[in-house]
Amino acid sequence: MRPSELGVAEAARQIEQRTLSPVELVQSALDRIDEVEDRLNAFVVVTADEALEAARQAEREIADGGYRGPLHGIPVGIKDLYDVAGLPTTSSSAVRSGYLPTEDAACVARLREAGAVVVGKTHTHEFAYGVLTPTTRNPWDTGRVPGGSSGGSGAAVAAGECLVGMGTDTGGSIRIPAAVCGTVGLKPTFGRVSRAGITSLCWSLDHAGPLTRTVRDAALTLQALAGFDARDPGSAREPVPDFTADLDAGVRGLTLGVPANYFFDDVDPEVESAVREAIGVLEAQGATLREVEIPYADQMMAVEFGVLVPEASAYHQEMLRESGEEYTGDVRVLLEAGETVLATQYIKALRVRTLVQQAFRRTFEGLDALVCPTVPAAAAEVGQRTFTFPGGREKAVVDAWIGHSAPGNVTGLPALSVPCGSTSAGLPIGLQVIGRPFDEAGVLRVGQAHESATDWVSRRPPL
């Protein structure tokens, strides 16, 4: 196994024990990028020279007794919505081609403080306004999309180009690529991780978080990222626990909700089978299962888009007038449509969102987490527009994928995707774990219980 195929936890153990050097690890990641980028195109820019210098600096610090912790010397990819000082933040768009930030986004600064090494910036669906990331390919099948909008980070982690990929999640953009690329993806509670220095899509739904190889890697990365930041108006003054303290406590004694509606209404049979088997694995370990009704299921997508579309158009209003022709067609149409949404419609969507949040709090009474599919169908082919579900029902790829992830954004609750199976075509399937507010530790604990009982996380794409 090449070093870049290791998870954060194992690589950190070897670095601390001096059996693996940060330079060796980062060089392995860069070699892998050279090997597969012509087929994946996960990165907007690769900063090889800077990364190797940072790795050498990490090696010197560790040799001098200055080991900073499990991210020291770990190669990370940064979604191209995050500002990285001295590198363009293009948001994978010609509109932002001239923007060069002078300081790091809060998350990037915290990763650097923890000793992480930035190897480059990863592609996003333009301005994060989509779930395909059409510039990038899926490492499990390069004729398919990697999901989005954090598709570059999902593909890069799955392919071994970096050990951590930073993503954002407004309608599923961490969890969708995690599910279809076979990685772990964590969307923390709204307010847990600062969004300062990240290009916004929809400020009241945007979340920042990591895509990693294992659940423990996600916990270790969140440990470095979490905490209040006055520069982010949505940042929460919540205590930051040790996210690994109870990671291996198992699920015995926990009560997990299994949705009776919505999440299993339109699902590919292979996905449903794998997810129900994964839920059975948790039950076999001692979890109690309880069937629950998802409240406001018929309003979920209306609320998601009723908030997202006008907020996105408000953010882009000036740029759309100055550089409208430089947007890609699909994003420009959405931004133009958002300008037709009435203020009264937006306010109504906000009011219903509050009702949804209150109803979910009631649903979680007596529950530790919800478990369900991350997405209802595996990776779509490039150019594919719809999925066909049992009964001949068709749904647009965008609607099908966002439909399963939107509840986590509308409510702001923490949500995790972990690999739990594969289709007959060998495509990854994800199990989603949704938790109570600021209980990322509980969500990670459930994900770890499943991961430790299966071998899905150890599988690698045939790229």
PDB file of C-alpha atoms in Angstrom, residues 125-261:
ATOM      1  CA  HIS A 125     -19.527  22.522  -9.356  1.00  0.00           C
ATOM      2  CA  GLU A 126     -19.437  26.192 -10.385  1.00  0.00           C
ATOM      3  CA  PHE A 127     -19.980  28.294  -7.237  1.00  0.00           C
ATOM      4  CA  ALA A 128     -21.186  25.074  -5.550  1.00  0.00           C
ATOM      5  CA  TYR A 129     -24.505  25.483  -7.391  1.00  0.00           C
ATOM      6  CA  GLY A 130     -24.989  21.875  -8.470  1.00  0.00           C
ATOM      7  CA  VAL A 131     -24.391  18.258  -7.482  1.00  0.00           C
ATOM      8  CA  LEU A 132     -22.439  16.919 -10.485  1.00  0.00           C
ATOM      9  CA  THR A 133     -19.012  18.664 -10.614  1.00  0.00           C
ATOM     10  CA  PRO A 134     -18.903  18.148 -14.398  1.00  0.00           C
ATOM     11  CA  THR A 135     -15.197  19.026 -14.678  1.00  0.00           C
ATOM     12  CA  THR A 136     -14.252  15.936 -12.608  1.00  0.00           C
ATOM     13  CA  ARG A 137     -14.736  12.192 -13.013  1.00  0.00           C
ATOM     14  CA  ASN A 138     -15.563   9.444 -10.530  1.00  0.00           C
ATOM     15  CA  PRO A 139     -12.561   7.195  -9.722  1.00  0.00           C
ATOM     16  CA  TRP A 140     -14.799   4.113  -9.550  1.00  0.00           C
ATOM     17  CA  ASP A 141     -15.911   4.667 -13.154  1.00  0.00           C
ATOM     18  CA  THR A 142     -14.542   7.602 -15.128  1.00  0.00           C
ATOM     19  CA  GLY A 143     -17.659   7.574 -17.277  1.00  0.00           C
ATOM     20  CA  ARG A 144     -19.592   8.798 -14.219  1.00  0.00           C
ATOM     21  CA  VAL A 145     -19.733  11.994 -12.188  1.00  0.00           C
ATOM     22  CA  PRO A 146     -18.260  12.246  -8.672  1.00  0.00           C
ATOM     23  CA  GLY A 147     -21.279  14.037  -7.212  1.00  0.00           C
ATOM     24  CA  GLY A 148     -21.075  17.540  -5.939  1.00  0.00           C
ATOM     25  CA  SER A 149     -20.588  20.185  -5.370  1.00  0.00           C
ATOM     26  CA  SER A 150     -17.479  18.931  -3.504  1.00  0.00           C
ATOM     27  CA  GLY A 151     -16.812  16.390  -6.236  1.00  0.00           C
ATOM     28  CA  GLY A 152     -13.130  17.246  -6.591  1.00  0.00           C
ATOM     29  CA  SER A 153     -12.481  16.548  -2.914  1.00  0.00           C
ATOM     30  CA  GLY A 154     -14.513  13.326  -2.990  1.00  0.00           C
ATOM     31  CA  ALA A 155     -12.686  12.016  -6.047  1.00  0.00           C
ATOM     32  CA  ALA A 156      -9.282  13.065  -4.702  1.00  0.00           C
ATOM     33  CA  VAL A 157      -9.712  11.318  -1.342  1.00  0.00           C
ATOM     34  CA  ALA A 158     -11.154   8.175  -2.944  1.00  0.00           C
ATOM     35  CA  ALA A 159      -8.280   8.012  -5.447  1.00  0.00           C
ATOM     36  CA  GLY A 160      -5.537   8.532  -2.847  1.00  0.00           C
ATOM     37  CA  GLU A 161      -4.504  11.994  -4.048  1.00  0.00           C
ATOM     38  CA  CYS A 162      -4.887  13.380  -0.521  1.00  0.00           C
ATOM     39  CA  LEU A 163      -5.983  12.039   2.864  1.00  0.00           C
ATOM     40  CA  VAL A 164      -8.474  14.807   3.634  1.00  0.00           C
ATOM     41  CA  GLY A 165     -10.566  16.855   1.231  1.00  0.00           C
ATOM     42  CA  MET A 166     -12.402  19.920   2.476  1.00  0.00           C
ATOM     43  CA  GLY A 167     -15.960  20.403   1.268  1.00  0.00           C
ATOM     44  CA  THR A 168     -19.029  22.550   1.742  1.00  0.00           C
ATOM     45  CA  ASP A 169     -22.612  21.352   2.096  1.00  0.00           C
ATOM     46  CA  THR A 170     -25.655  23.501   1.270  1.00  0.00           C
ATOM     47  CA  GLY A 171     -27.887  20.777  -0.133  1.00  0.00           C
ATOM     48  CA  GLY A 172     -25.745  17.678   0.352  1.00  0.00           C
ATOM     49  CA  SER A 173     -22.471  18.716  -1.250  1.00  0.00           C
ATOM     50  CA  ILE A 174     -20.258  16.851   1.242  1.00  0.00           C
ATOM     51  CA  ARG A 175     -22.443  13.780   1.681  1.00  0.00           C
ATOM     52  CA  ILE A 176     -23.385  13.245  -1.972  1.00  0.00           C
ATOM     53  CA  PRO A 177     -19.793  12.975  -3.291  1.00  0.00           C
ATOM     54  CA  ALA A 178     -18.830  10.957  -0.216  1.00  0.00           C
ATOM     55  CA  ALA A 179     -21.572   8.446  -0.991  1.00  0.00           C
ATOM     56  CA  VAL A 180     -20.935   8.112  -4.724  1.00  0.00           C
ATOM     57  CA  CYS A 181     -17.121   8.140  -4.387  1.00  0.00           C
ATOM     58  CA  GLY A 182     -17.012   5.695  -1.468  1.00  0.00           C
ATOM     59  CA  THR A 183     -15.549   7.993   1.190  1.00  0.00           C
ATOM     60  CA  VAL A 184     -16.681   9.257   4.570  1.00  0.00           C
ATOM     61  CA  GLY A 185     -18.267  12.717   4.531  1.00  0.00           C
ATOM     62  CA  LEU A 186     -19.237  14.773   7.580  1.00  0.00           C
ATOM     63  CA  LYS A 187     -21.551  17.790   7.560  1.00  0.00           C
ATOM     64  CA  PRO A 188     -21.324  19.219  11.072  1.00  0.00           C
ATOM     65  CA  THR A 189     -24.139  21.057  12.838  1.00  0.00           C
ATOM     66  CA  PHE A 190     -24.818  24.542  11.448  1.00  0.00           C
ATOM     67  CA  GLY A 191     -22.482  26.861  13.327  1.00  0.00           C
ATOM     68  CA  ARG A 192     -19.988  24.207  14.482  1.00  0.00           C
ATOM     69  CA  VAL A 193     -17.318  25.046  11.849  1.00  0.00           C
ATOM     70  CA  SER A 194     -16.506  28.561  10.657  1.00  0.00           C
ATOM     71  CA  ARG A 195     -17.315  29.534   7.089  1.00  0.00           C
ATOM     72  CA  ALA A 196     -15.222  32.729   7.183  1.00  0.00           C
ATOM     73  CA  GLY A 197     -13.245  33.013   3.951  1.00  0.00           C
ATOM     74  CA  ILE A 198     -15.470  30.551   2.057  1.00  0.00           C
ATOM     75  CA  THR A 199     -17.411  31.725  -1.003  1.00  0.00           C
ATOM     76  CA  SER A 200     -21.085  31.501  -0.081  1.00  0.00           C
ATOM     77  CA  LEU A 201     -23.842  29.782  -1.992  1.00  0.00           C
ATOM     78  CA  CYS A 202     -26.655  30.284   0.542  1.00  0.00           C
ATOM     79  CA  TRP A 203     -25.544  31.784   3.839  1.00  0.00           C
ATOM     80  CA  SER A 204     -28.312  30.283   5.967  1.00  0.00           C
ATOM     81  CA  LEU A 205     -27.788  26.735   4.638  1.00  0.00           C
ATOM     82  CA  ASP A 206     -24.004  26.619   4.023  1.00  0.00           C
ATOM     83  CA  HIS A 207     -21.904  24.235   6.121  1.00  0.00           C
ATOM     84  CA  ALA A 208     -18.183  23.387   5.979  1.00  0.00           C
ATOM     85  CA  GLY A 209     -16.689  19.970   6.723  1.00  0.00           C
ATOM     86  CA  PRO A 210     -14.311  17.189   5.671  1.00  0.00           C
ATOM     87  CA  LEU A 211     -14.327  14.196   3.352  1.00  0.00           C
ATOM     88  CA  THR A 212     -11.986  11.462   4.592  1.00  0.00           C
ATOM     89  CA  ARG A 213     -11.155   7.815   4.248  1.00  0.00           C
ATOM     90  CA  THR A 214     -12.463   6.677   7.644  1.00  0.00           C
ATOM     91  CA  VAL A 215     -14.802   7.835  10.394  1.00  0.00           C
ATOM     92  CA  ARG A 216     -11.887   8.299  12.791  1.00  0.00           C
ATOM     93  CA  ASP A 217     -10.183  10.503  10.206  1.00  0.00           C
ATOM     94  CA  ALA A 218     -13.322  12.663  10.069  1.00  0.00           C
ATOM     95  CA  ALA A 219     -13.350  12.961  13.855  1.00  0.00           C
ATOM     96  CA  LEU A 220      -9.684  13.955  13.969  1.00  0.00           C
ATOM     97  CA  THR A 221     -10.179  16.556  11.248  1.00  0.00           C
ATOM     98  CA  LEU A 222     -13.283  18.002  12.900  1.00  0.00           C
ATOM     99  CA  GLN A 223     -11.294  18.355  16.114  1.00  0.00           C
ATOM    100  CA  ALA A 224      -9.020  20.828  14.359  1.00  0.00           C
ATOM    101  CA  LEU A 225     -11.833  22.671  12.578  1.00  0.00           C
ATOM    102  CA  ALA A 226     -14.502  23.102  15.248  1.00  0.00           C
ATOM    103  CA  GLY A 227     -14.933  26.187  17.390  1.00  0.00           C
ATOM    104  CA  PHE A 228     -16.466  29.642  17.546  1.00  0.00           C
ATOM    105  CA  ASP A 229     -15.334  32.314  15.090  1.00  0.00           C
ATOM    106  CA  ALA A 230     -16.683  35.857  15.403  1.00  0.00           C
ATOM    107  CA  ARG A 231     -16.028  36.444  11.691  1.00  0.00           C
ATOM    108  CA  ASP A 232     -18.836  34.005  10.808  1.00  0.00           C
ATOM    109  CA  PRO A 233     -22.243  35.436  11.840  1.00  0.00           C
ATOM    110  CA  GLY A 234     -23.630  31.895  12.049  1.00  0.00           C
ATOM    111  CA  SER A 235     -20.868  30.541  14.269  1.00  0.00           C
ATOM    112  CA  ALA A 236     -22.071  28.986  17.532  1.00  0.00           C
ATOM    113  CA  ARG A 237     -20.529  29.380  20.991  1.00  0.00           C
ATOM    114  CA  GLU A 238     -20.774  25.672  21.724  1.00  0.00           C
ATOM    115  CA  PRO A 239     -18.162  23.751  23.736  1.00  0.00           C
ATOM    116  CA  VAL A 240     -15.975  21.547  21.548  1.00  0.00           C
ATOM    117  CA  PRO A 241     -15.786  18.011  22.958  1.00  0.00           C
ATOM    118  CA  ASP A 242     -13.207  15.347  22.216  1.00  0.00           C
ATOM    119  CA  PHE A 243     -14.803  13.784  19.147  1.00  0.00           C
ATOM    120  CA  THR A 244     -12.796  10.574  19.545  1.00  0.00           C
ATOM    121  CA  ALA A 245     -13.482  10.000  23.255  1.00  0.00           C
ATOM    122  CA  ASP A 246     -16.477   7.670  22.738  1.00  0.00           C
ATOM    123  CA  LEU A 247     -15.798   6.760  19.129  1.00  0.00           C
ATOM    124  CA  ASP A 248     -15.388   3.056  19.919  1.00  0.00           C
ATOM    125  CA  ALA A 249     -18.190   2.862  22.503  1.00  0.00           C
ATOM    126  CA  GLY A 250     -20.435   0.960  20.099  1.00  0.00           C
ATOM    127  CA  VAL A 251     -24.183   1.316  19.653  1.00  0.00           C
ATOM    128  CA  ARG A 252     -25.474  -0.972  22.372  1.00  0.00           C
ATOM    129  CA  GLY A 253     -28.117   0.953  24.268  1.00  0.00           C
ATOM    130  CA  LEU A 254     -28.642   3.536  21.503  1.00  0.00           C
ATOM    131  CA  THR A 255     -32.016   4.024  19.810  1.00  0.00           C
ATOM    132  CA  LEU A 256     -31.842   4.610  16.076  1.00  0.00           C
ATOM    133  CA  GLY A 257     -34.754   5.911  14.044  1.00  0.00           C
ATOM    134  CA  VAL A 258     -35.510   4.237  10.729  1.00  0.00           C
ATOM    135  CA  PRO A 259     -37.703   6.415   8.487  1.00  0.00           C
ATOM    136  CA  ALA A 260     -41.030   4.893   7.497  1.00  0.00           C
ATOM    137  CA  ASN A 261     -41.498   7.503   4.786  1.00  0.00           C
TER     138      ASN A 261
END
